[in-house]
mmCIF file of C-alpha atoms in Angstrom:
data_model
loop_
_atom_site.group_PDB
_atom_site.id
_atom_site.type_symbol
_atom_site.label_atom_id
_atom_site.label_comp_id
_atom_site.label_asym_id
_atom_site.label_seq_id
_atom_site.Cartn_x
_atom_site.Cartn_y
_atom_site.Cartn_z
ATOM 1 C CA UNK A 1 85.842 108.952 92.953
ATOM 2 C CA UNK A 2 85.170 112.963 92.806
ATOM 3 C CA UNK A 3 88.640 113.249 92.486
ATOM 4 C CA UNK A 4 88.880 117.220 93.362
ATOM 5 C CA UNK A 5 86.981 116.254 96.976
ATOM 6 C CA UNK A 6 89.757 113.287 97.135
ATOM 7 C CA UNK A 7 92.970 115.346 96.808
ATOM 8 C CA UNK A 8 91.388 118.123 99.160
ATOM 9 C CA UNK A 9 90.738 115.598 101.964
ATOM 10 C CA UNK A 10 94.233 114.849 101.761
ATOM 11 C CA UNK A 11 95.729 118.031 100.674
ATOM 12 C CA UNK A 12 96.763 117.081 97.420
ATOM 13 C CA UNK A 13 99.423 119.649 95.583
ATOM 14 C CA UNK A 14 98.765 118.398 92.287
ATOM 15 C CA UNK A 15 97.819 115.201 89.635
ATOM 16 C CA UNK A 16 98.701 114.903 85.838
ATOM 17 C CA UNK A 17 97.440 112.629 83.126
ATOM 18 C CA UNK A 18 100.328 111.926 81.091
ATOM 19 C CA UNK A 19 99.878 110.550 77.385
ATOM 20 C CA UNK A 20 101.628 109.343 74.347
ATOM 21 C CA UNK A 21 99.671 107.550 71.477
ATOM 22 C CA UNK A 22 103.434 107.122 69.082
ATOM 23 C CA UNK A 23 104.644 105.393 72.350
ATOM 24 C CA UNK A 24 101.797 103.725 74.344
ATOM 25 C CA UNK A 25 102.222 105.832 77.169
ATOM 26 C CA UNK A 26 99.797 105.980 79.945
ATOM 27 C CA UNK A 27 100.811 107.621 82.831
ATOM 28 C CA UNK A 28 100.049 109.401 86.000
ATOM 29 C CA UNK A 29 101.859 111.743 88.076
ATOM 30 C CA UNK A 30 100.516 112.472 91.674
ATOM 31 C CA UNK A 31 102.625 115.097 93.730
ATOM 32 C CA UNK A 32 101.185 115.397 97.585
ATOM 33 C CA UNK A 33 103.181 117.135 99.443
ATOM 34 C CA UNK A 34 106.817 119.988 98.591
ATOM 35 C CA UNK A 35 106.755 121.383 101.862
ATOM 36 C CA UNK A 36 109.359 119.240 103.054
ATOM 37 C CA UNK A 37 111.439 119.631 98.785
ATOM 38 C CA UNK A 38 110.466 118.353 95.537
ATOM 39 C CA UNK A 39 108.613 115.046 95.688
ATOM 40 C CA UNK A 40 109.868 111.620 95.253
ATOM 41 C CA UNK A 41 108.593 108.279 94.605
ATOM 42 C CA UNK A 42 109.453 105.199 91.823
ATOM 43 C CA UNK A 43 107.418 104.673 88.662
ATOM 44 C CA UNK A 44 104.833 101.914 89.220
ATOM 45 C CA UNK A 45 104.237 99.457 86.008
ATOM 46 C CA UNK A 46 100.757 97.662 86.340
ATOM 47 C CA UNK A 47 97.841 96.019 84.684
ATOM 48 C CA UNK A 48 95.324 97.746 86.259
ATOM 49 C CA UNK A 49 91.554 96.915 86.470
ATOM 50 C CA UNK A 50 90.698 100.767 85.081
ATOM 51 C CA UNK A 51 91.741 103.888 84.589
ATOM 52 C CA UNK A 52 90.021 105.301 88.152
ATOM 53 C CA UNK A 53 92.696 102.672 89.946
ATOM 54 C CA UNK A 54 95.265 103.706 88.212
ATOM 55 C CA UNK A 55 95.062 107.556 89.582
ATOM 56 C CA UNK A 56 93.819 106.088 93.019
ATOM 57 C CA UNK A 57 96.659 104.105 93.609
ATOM 58 C CA UNK A 58 98.961 107.177 92.209
ATOM 59 C CA UNK A 59 97.289 109.455 94.651
ATOM 60 C CA UNK A 60 97.938 106.930 97.750
ATOM 61 C CA UNK A 61 101.290 105.751 96.447
ATOM 62 C CA UNK A 62 102.053 109.587 96.780
ATOM 63 C CA UNK A 63 100.289 110.158 100.483
ATOM 64 C CA UNK A 64 102.690 107.228 101.530
ATOM 65 C CA UNK A 65 105.493 108.433 100.526
ATOM 66 C CA UNK A 66 105.632 112.191 101.864
ATOM 67 C CA UNK A 67 105.006 110.045 105.354
ATOM 68 C CA UNK A 68 108.006 107.977 104.034
ATOM 69 C CA UNK A 69 110.150 110.892 102.945
ATOM 70 C CA UNK A 70 109.115 112.916 106.354
ATOM 71 C CA UNK A 71 110.131 109.784 108.536
ATOM 72 C CA UNK A 72 113.425 108.521 107.048
ATOM 73 C CA UNK A 73 114.242 112.950 108.063
ATOM 74 C CA UNK A 74 114.418 113.316 104.359
ATOM 75 C CA UNK A 75 114.232 116.970 102.857
ATOM 76 C CA UNK A 76 112.307 115.579 100.030
ATOM 77 C CA UNK A 77 108.459 115.247 99.891
ATOM 78 C CA UNK A 78 105.991 112.683 98.226
ATOM 79 C CA UNK A 79 105.025 111.819 95.179
ATOM 80 C CA UNK A 80 104.265 108.853 92.731
ATOM 81 C CA UNK A 81 103.854 107.590 88.930
ATOM 82 C CA UNK A 82 101.867 104.859 87.866
ATOM 83 C CA UNK A 83 101.927 103.448 83.977
ATOM 84 C CA UNK A 84 98.965 101.879 82.862
ATOM 85 C CA UNK A 85 100.448 98.739 80.793
ATOM 86 C CA UNK A 86 101.634 95.407 81.737
ATOM 87 C CA UNK A 87 105.011 95.751 82.745
ATOM 88 C CA UNK A 88 106.854 92.343 80.271
ATOM 89 C CA UNK A 89 104.778 92.894 77.053
ATOM 90 C CA UNK A 90 103.788 96.724 76.612
ATOM 91 C CA UNK A 91 107.112 98.827 77.434
ATOM 92 C CA UNK A 92 109.919 100.029 75.171
ATOM 93 C CA UNK A 93 111.857 102.780 74.571
ATOM 94 C CA UNK A 94 109.171 105.612 73.323
ATOM 95 C CA UNK A 95 106.970 105.278 76.008
ATOM 96 C CA UNK A 96 110.248 105.847 78.644
ATOM 97 C CA UNK A 97 111.846 108.941 76.588
ATOM 98 C CA UNK A 98 107.848 110.528 76.795
ATOM 99 C CA UNK A 99 107.893 109.854 80.119
ATOM 100 C CA UNK A 100 111.403 111.153 80.931
ATOM 101 C CA UNK A 101 109.774 114.196 78.579
ATOM 102 C CA UNK A 102 106.663 115.111 80.995
ATOM 103 C CA UNK A 103 108.797 114.282 84.357
ATOM 104 C CA UNK A 104 111.060 117.498 83.036
ATOM 105 C CA UNK A 105 107.840 119.738 82.018
ATOM 106 C CA UNK A 106 107.475 119.448 86.250
ATOM 107 C CA UNK A 107 110.747 121.942 86.243
ATOM 108 C CA UNK A 108 111.972 119.835 89.719
ATOM 109 C CA UNK A 109 109.258 119.710 91.475
ATOM 110 C CA UNK A 110 109.102 115.451 91.021
ATOM 111 C CA UNK A 111 111.900 113.180 91.100
ATOM 112 C CA UNK A 112 111.202 109.800 89.746
ATOM 113 C CA UNK A 113 112.770 106.264 90.543
ATOM 114 C CA UNK A 114 112.349 102.350 89.931
ATOM 115 C CA UNK A 115 109.282 100.658 91.588
ATOM 116 C CA UNK A 116 107.670 97.651 90.809
ATOM 117 C CA UNK A 117 106.605 96.572 87.083
ATOM 118 C CA UNK A 118 110.632 99.075 86.147
ATOM 119 C CA UNK A 119 113.905 98.444 86.446
ATOM 120 C CA UNK A 120 117.011 100.362 86.332
ATOM 121 C CA UNK A 121 117.228 99.757 82.393
ATOM 122 C CA UNK A 122 113.722 102.163 82.212
ATOM 123 C CA UNK A 123 115.820 104.528 84.984
ATOM 124 C CA UNK A 124 118.154 104.737 81.790
ATOM 125 C CA UNK A 125 115.816 105.387 78.983
ATOM 126 C CA UNK A 126 113.871 108.746 81.813
ATOM 127 C CA UNK A 127 117.486 109.642 81.812
ATOM 128 C CA UNK A 128 118.349 110.423 78.483
ATOM 129 C CA UNK A 129 115.256 113.698 79.054
ATOM 130 C CA UNK A 130 115.741 114.721 82.524
ATOM 131 C CA UNK A 131 118.299 114.823 85.366
ATOM 132 C CA UNK A 132 115.152 114.091 87.690
ATOM 133 C CA UNK A 133 115.648 110.977 87.989
ATOM 134 C CA UNK A 134 116.981 108.085 90.387
ATOM 135 C CA UNK A 135 118.534 104.691 90.795
ATOM 136 C CA UNK A 136 120.025 104.561 87.384
ATOM 137 C CA UNK A 137 123.148 102.715 86.355
ATOM 138 C CA UNK A 138 125.870 102.848 88.039
ATOM 139 C CA UNK A 139 127.730 104.222 84.641
ATOM 140 C CA UNK A 140 125.667 106.972 84.765
ATOM 141 C CA UNK A 141 127.103 108.139 88.654
ATOM 142 C CA UNK A 142 124.558 106.029 90.451
ATOM 143 C CA UNK A 143 123.325 103.308 93.392
ATOM 144 C CA UNK A 144 121.858 101.179 90.983
ATOM 145 C CA UNK A 145 119.467 98.056 91.685
ATOM 146 C CA UNK A 146 117.912 99.816 95.494
ATOM 147 C CA UNK A 147 116.753 96.316 96.283
ATOM 148 C CA UNK A 148 119.175 95.949 98.137
ATOM 149 C CA UNK A 149 120.176 98.775 100.050
ATOM 150 C CA UNK A 150 115.891 98.245 101.450
ATOM 151 C CA UNK A 151 116.418 94.504 102.549
ATOM 152 C CA UNK A 152 119.292 96.508 105.189
ATOM 153 C CA UNK A 153 116.920 98.886 106.792
ATOM 154 C CA UNK A 154 113.835 95.687 106.913
ATOM 155 C CA UNK A 155 117.066 93.603 108.601
ATOM 156 C CA UNK A 156 117.837 95.956 111.464
ATOM 157 C CA UNK A 157 113.957 97.453 111.614
ATOM 158 C CA UNK A 158 113.500 93.451 111.973
ATOM 159 C CA UNK A 159 116.419 93.789 114.680
ATOM 160 C CA UNK A 160 114.824 96.635 116.628
ATOM 161 C CA UNK A 161 111.567 95.284 116.349
ATOM 162 C CA UNK A 162 112.017 92.256 118.046
ATOM 163 C CA UNK A 163 114.084 93.720 120.659
ATOM 164 C CA UNK A 164 111.380 95.882 121.332
ATOM 165 C CA UNK A 165 108.867 92.081 121.445
ATOM 166 C CA UNK A 166 111.651 89.553 122.608
ATOM 167 C CA UNK A 167 114.066 91.851 125.352
ATOM 168 C CA UNK A 168 117.271 91.042 122.125
ATOM 169 C CA UNK A 169 117.483 92.363 119.223
ATOM 170 C CA UNK A 170 119.457 88.907 118.232
ATOM 171 C CA UNK A 171 117.957 87.166 115.290
ATOM 172 C CA UNK A 172 119.916 83.770 115.609
ATOM 173 C CA UNK A 173 117.735 80.789 116.603
ATOM 174 C CA UNK A 174 114.965 83.396 116.149
ATOM 175 C CA UNK A 175 111.492 81.662 113.235
ATOM 176 C CA UNK A 176 110.453 84.261 110.746
ATOM 177 C CA UNK A 177 108.113 83.359 108.158
ATOM 178 C CA UNK A 178 109.269 85.109 104.847
ATOM 179 C CA UNK A 179 105.764 85.842 102.534
ATOM 180 C CA UNK A 180 107.422 87.238 98.347
ATOM 181 C CA UNK A 181 110.885 86.285 97.878
ATOM 182 C CA UNK A 182 112.131 89.232 95.433
ATOM 183 C CA UNK A 183 114.411 90.843 95.116
ATOM 184 C CA UNK A 184 114.405 92.246 98.495
ATOM 185 C CA UNK A 185 112.830 89.418 100.346
ATOM 186 C CA UNK A 186 115.903 87.260 98.847
ATOM 187 C CA UNK A 187 118.437 89.361 100.323
ATOM 188 C CA UNK A 188 116.390 89.827 103.525
ATOM 189 C CA UNK A 189 116.548 86.218 103.548
ATOM 190 C CA UNK A 190 120.300 85.578 103.386
ATOM 191 C CA UNK A 191 120.740 88.360 106.244
ATOM 192 C CA UNK A 192 118.483 86.071 108.597
ATOM 193 C CA UNK A 193 120.780 82.724 107.393
ATOM 194 C CA UNK A 194 123.675 84.196 108.512
ATOM 195 C CA UNK A 195 122.887 85.633 111.594
ATOM 196 C CA UNK A 196 121.116 82.024 112.699
ATOM 197 C CA UNK A 197 117.026 82.816 112.030
ATOM 198 C CA UNK A 198 114.961 79.288 111.111
ATOM 199 C CA UNK A 199 112.618 80.489 107.843
ATOM 200 C CA UNK A 200 109.905 79.418 106.352
ATOM 201 C CA UNK A 201 108.600 80.870 103.188
ATOM 202 C CA UNK A 202 105.775 81.371 100.250
ATOM 203 C CA UNK A 203 105.732 82.553 96.431
ATOM 204 C CA UNK A 204 103.141 82.249 93.828
ATOM 205 C CA UNK A 205 107.057 81.537 92.117
ATOM 206 C CA UNK A 206 108.615 77.945 92.313
ATOM 207 C CA UNK A 207 111.910 79.273 90.834
ATOM 208 C CA UNK A 208 111.765 81.691 93.919
ATOM 209 C CA UNK A 209 111.298 79.370 96.551
ATOM 210 C CA UNK A 210 113.443 76.440 95.118
ATOM 211 C CA UNK A 211 116.500 79.443 95.622
ATOM 212 C CA UNK A 212 115.734 80.440 98.745
ATOM 213 C CA UNK A 213 115.123 76.897 100.126
ATOM 214 C CA UNK A 214 118.639 75.884 98.274
ATOM 215 C CA UNK A 215 120.686 78.398 99.665
ATOM 216 C CA UNK A 216 119.326 79.617 103.082
ATOM 217 C CA UNK A 217 117.532 75.829 104.340
ATOM 218 C CA UNK A 218 114.368 77.115 104.345
ATOM 219 C CA UNK A 219 111.162 75.613 104.531
ATOM 220 C CA UNK A 220 108.369 76.161 102.010
ATOM 221 C CA UNK A 221 105.056 76.492 102.620
ATOM 222 C CA UNK A 222 101.474 76.862 100.182
ATOM 223 C CA UNK A 223 100.739 81.282 100.163
ATOM 224 C CA UNK A 224 97.837 80.275 102.412
ATOM 225 C CA UNK A 225 99.611 78.516 105.101
ATOM 226 C CA UNK A 226 102.157 81.128 105.826
ATOM 227 C CA UNK A 227 99.833 83.365 108.494
ATOM 228 C CA UNK A 228 99.614 80.178 110.528
ATOM 229 C CA UNK A 229 103.154 79.542 111.664
ATOM 230 C CA UNK A 230 104.610 78.813 114.575
ATOM 231 C CA UNK A 231 107.380 81.405 114.051
ATOM 232 C CA UNK A 232 108.011 84.508 116.144
ATOM 233 C CA UNK A 233 108.148 87.419 113.016
ATOM 234 C CA UNK A 234 106.173 87.632 109.871
ATOM 235 C CA UNK A 235 108.195 89.558 107.067
ATOM 236 C CA UNK A 236 105.550 90.606 104.445
ATOM 237 C CA UNK A 237 107.497 91.456 101.449
ATOM 238 C CA UNK A 238 104.646 91.382 98.572
ATOM 239 C CA UNK A 239 101.349 92.423 98.396
ATOM 240 C CA UNK A 240 99.460 95.355 100.737
ATOM 241 C CA UNK A 241 96.387 94.793 102.585
ATOM 242 C CA UNK A 242 97.831 91.494 103.924
ATOM 243 C CA UNK A 243 97.275 92.487 107.162
ATOM 244 C CA UNK A 244 93.557 92.253 108.116
ATOM 245 C CA UNK A 245 90.141 90.113 109.617
ATOM 246 C CA UNK A 246 90.843 87.209 108.034
ATOM 247 C CA UNK A 247 94.452 86.976 109.267
ATOM 248 C CA UNK A 248 94.963 88.205 112.108
ATOM 249 C CA UNK A 249 92.890 85.265 113.900
ATOM 250 C CA UNK A 250 95.534 83.838 111.829
ATOM 251 C CA UNK A 251 98.588 84.399 113.447
ATOM 252 C CA UNK A 252 101.476 83.383 116.403
ATOM 253 C CA UNK A 253 103.621 85.966 115.827
ATOM 254 C CA UNK A 254 104.395 88.627 118.414
ATOM 255 C CA UNK A 255 106.531 90.502 116.146
ATOM 256 C CA UNK A 256 105.664 91.724 112.085
ATOM 257 C CA UNK A 257 108.625 93.555 109.715
ATOM 258 C CA UNK A 258 108.370 93.452 106.087
ATOM 259 C CA UNK A 259 109.782 95.654 103.168
ATOM 260 C CA UNK A 260 106.037 95.426 101.417
ATOM 261 C CA UNK A 261 103.690 98.484 101.082
ATOM 262 C CA UNK A 262 100.842 99.371 102.917
ATOM 263 C CA UNK A 263 100.589 96.230 104.796
ATOM 264 C CA UNK A 264 97.170 97.784 107.032
ATOM 265 C CA UNK A 265 94.155 96.958 105.117
ATOM 266 C CA UNK A 266 92.452 99.274 107.324
ATOM 267 C CA UNK A 267 93.954 102.080 110.455
ATOM 268 C CA UNK A 268 91.516 100.018 112.467
ATOM 269 C CA UNK A 269 93.986 96.766 111.991
ATOM 270 C CA UNK A 270 97.003 98.612 113.676
ATOM 271 C CA UNK A 271 94.754 98.943 116.205
ATOM 272 C CA UNK A 272 93.961 94.932 116.498
ATOM 273 C CA UNK A 273 97.721 94.710 116.886
ATOM 274 C CA UNK A 274 98.537 97.355 119.205
ATOM 275 C CA UNK A 275 95.661 95.337 121.824
ATOM 276 C CA UNK A 276 96.711 92.307 120.697
ATOM 277 C CA UNK A 277 100.723 93.195 121.793
ATOM 278 C CA UNK A 278 101.809 91.886 118.347
ATOM 279 C CA UNK A 279 104.984 94.628 118.276
ATOM 280 C CA UNK A 280 104.015 96.289 114.259
ATOM 281 C CA UNK A 281 107.331 98.006 112.643
ATOM 282 C CA UNK A 282 105.136 100.557 110.257
ATOM 283 C CA UNK A 283 106.202 99.522 106.469
ATOM 284 C CA UNK A 284 107.326 103.218 105.246
ATOM 285 C CA UNK A 285 109.385 103.473 108.324
ATOM 286 C CA UNK A 286 111.384 99.638 107.899
ATOM 287 C CA UNK A 287 111.103 99.608 104.401
ATOM 288 C CA UNK A 288 112.479 103.083 103.548
ATOM 289 C CA UNK A 289 116.309 101.895 103.052
ATOM 290 C CA UNK A 290 115.710 102.027 98.783
ATOM 291 C CA UNK A 291 114.073 105.745 98.879
ATOM 292 C CA UNK A 292 117.113 107.083 101.518
ATOM 293 C CA UNK A 293 119.736 105.549 98.666
ATOM 294 C CA UNK A 294 118.551 106.389 96.013
ATOM 295 C CA UNK A 295 118.172 110.421 97.178
ATOM 296 C CA UNK A 296 121.759 110.402 98.565
ATOM 297 C CA UNK A 297 121.914 110.400 94.481
ATOM 298 C CA UNK A 298 120.885 114.481 94.879
ATOM 299 C CA UNK A 299 123.995 115.374 96.634
ATOM 300 C CA UNK A 300 126.754 113.462 94.078
ATOM 301 C CA UNK A 301 125.993 109.141 95.577
ATOM 302 C CA UNK A 302 128.431 107.875 98.695
ATOM 303 C CA UNK A 303 127.653 104.092 99.424
ATOM 304 C CA UNK A 304 129.077 104.279 102.923
ATOM 305 C CA UNK A 305 127.354 107.625 103.988
ATOM 306 C CA UNK A 306 123.740 106.215 102.565
ATOM 307 C CA UNK A 307 124.223 102.909 104.612
ATOM 308 C CA UNK A 308 124.604 105.249 107.541
ATOM 309 C CA UNK A 309 121.892 106.742 106.836
ATOM 310 C CA UNK A 310 119.827 103.577 106.628
ATOM 311 C CA UNK A 311 120.910 102.523 109.388
ATOM 312 C CA UNK A 312 118.696 105.366 111.489
ATOM 313 C CA UNK A 313 116.046 103.389 110.533
ATOM 314 C CA UNK A 314 116.966 101.252 113.776
ATOM 315 C CA UNK A 315 116.561 104.283 116.018
ATOM 316 C CA UNK A 316 113.453 105.879 114.061
ATOM 317 C CA UNK A 317 111.547 102.400 115.056
ATOM 318 C CA UNK A 318 112.835 102.386 118.670
ATOM 319 C CA UNK A 319 111.593 105.568 118.713
ATOM 320 C CA UNK A 320 108.233 104.895 117.639
ATOM 321 C CA UNK A 321 108.093 101.783 120.497
ATOM 322 C CA UNK A 322 108.776 104.697 122.642
ATOM 323 C CA UNK A 323 105.656 106.414 121.180
ATOM 324 C CA UNK A 324 103.405 103.563 120.940
ATOM 325 C CA UNK A 325 104.326 102.111 124.973
ATOM 326 C CA UNK A 326 103.960 106.051 126.660
ATOM 327 C CA UNK A 327 100.995 106.986 124.855
ATOM 328 C CA UNK A 328 98.941 103.637 124.168
ATOM 329 C CA UNK A 329 98.363 103.792 120.643
ATOM 330 C CA UNK A 330 98.828 101.565 117.535
ATOM 331 C CA UNK A 331 102.314 101.980 115.853
ATOM 332 C CA UNK A 332 101.690 103.550 113.067
ATOM 333 C CA UNK A 333 99.907 106.446 114.245
ATOM 334 C CA UNK A 334 102.584 107.144 116.480
ATOM 335 C CA UNK A 335 104.783 107.536 113.176
ATOM 336 C CA UNK A 336 102.840 108.942 111.347
ATOM 337 C CA UNK A 337 102.497 111.726 113.959
ATOM 338 C CA UNK A 338 106.503 111.895 113.710
ATOM 339 C CA UNK A 339 106.230 112.786 110.295
ATOM 340 C CA UNK A 340 103.267 115.443 110.583
ATOM 341 C CA UNK A 341 105.444 116.550 113.324
ATOM 342 C CA UNK A 342 108.521 117.197 110.784
ATOM 343 C CA UNK A 343 106.732 118.663 108.327
ATOM 344 C CA UNK A 344 104.323 120.583 110.399
ATOM 345 C CA UNK A 345 107.327 122.351 111.675
ATOM 346 C CA UNK A 346 109.206 123.252 108.006
ATOM 347 C CA UNK A 347 106.045 124.224 107.315
ATOM 348 C CA UNK A 348 105.870 126.779 110.148
ATOM 349 C CA UNK A 349 109.645 127.903 109.948
ATOM 350 C CA UNK A 350 108.495 128.047 105.678
ATOM 351 C CA UNK A 351 105.772 130.492 106.283
ATOM 352 C CA UNK A 352 107.919 133.246 108.886
ATOM 353 C CA UNK A 353 110.399 133.062 106.427
ATOM 354 C CA UNK A 354 107.437 134.318 103.577
ATOM 355 C CA UNK A 355 106.075 136.621 106.469
ATOM 356 C CA UNK A 356 109.461 138.413 106.690
ATOM 357 C CA UNK A 357 110.255 138.444 103.387
ATOM 358 C CA UNK A 358 107.668 140.004 102.612
ATOM 359 C CA UNK A 359 107.707 142.897 105.281
ATOM 360 C CA UNK A 360 111.182 143.368 103.721
ATOM 361 C CA UNK A 361 110.239 144.469 100.411
ATOM 362 C CA UNK A 362 106.692 146.031 101.990
ATOM 363 C CA UNK A 363 109.554 148.106 104.016
ATOM 364 C CA UNK A 364 108.261 146.795 107.545
#
């Protein structure tokens, strides 16, 4: 990868390499855009095949956070941290405290939170060294685990997508296929079960499957069978890039709405879904509940206020679906346009302010 060319192509601001020999920390902090405010994005820990893969993931995820935060109406830019290592074997206190010191050194340009492979307790360790971290324990006046709030946002977004596809947002009686049964998906299944939806589920973890089958009467299928289920809604809640050339022909669902990041393998697949008449809820819009929740901590966490803001995911998706229909463009493009327009408006306002300030200083 030619790093500077890649950064120039997508207009990244900063890439920071963090190394601490004593703790074994090897991390990369990517800051994509701070037009709307400081970059906010989680710290992910993963066993990357190579350092180049880790760099690419950090950059890709940081850019995704810019769009997510902008589309959610937050006054925050996009950033991300990736930590190279096995989250089940390589964690230690010193590692996360060292990362906290690196984040503190950015002087507020970047704020972190938990992500894949990290937890609330890891964020508490980072908090020992910096205040630029969210999703810490409630004992510190924070919101704790954001997964339930993410699930609530996905549930509301699914209802908005169902309304667009079927004319009614009531999910009672709807058949929903859920791929992946982690913390977010489990709570999503709970919401769906309470509304009377029929669940078809899969996961690579048998214990996770058994839990959802026992608690919510779900039907379990093998991982490769989830795409071809005769359902109304497909909810990807695990891996990214699962909407691709191989899986799209198998889909019978009329709606795709789930919590997984980067669901489209390529942009062209969003166009294919549009042409097939499948309603796709752009992932970074529907799964924004978690970041909305932790962002509220920056104002002194108020759960009622955070949940009210999460409810705007429904109306945001309604707007995206309307733009998609009016302009005959894929929903992912409609979402991108909304986010880019908001960033451009704020950038223009900031540019005008700086110009006026310069004129004042020059006595004009």
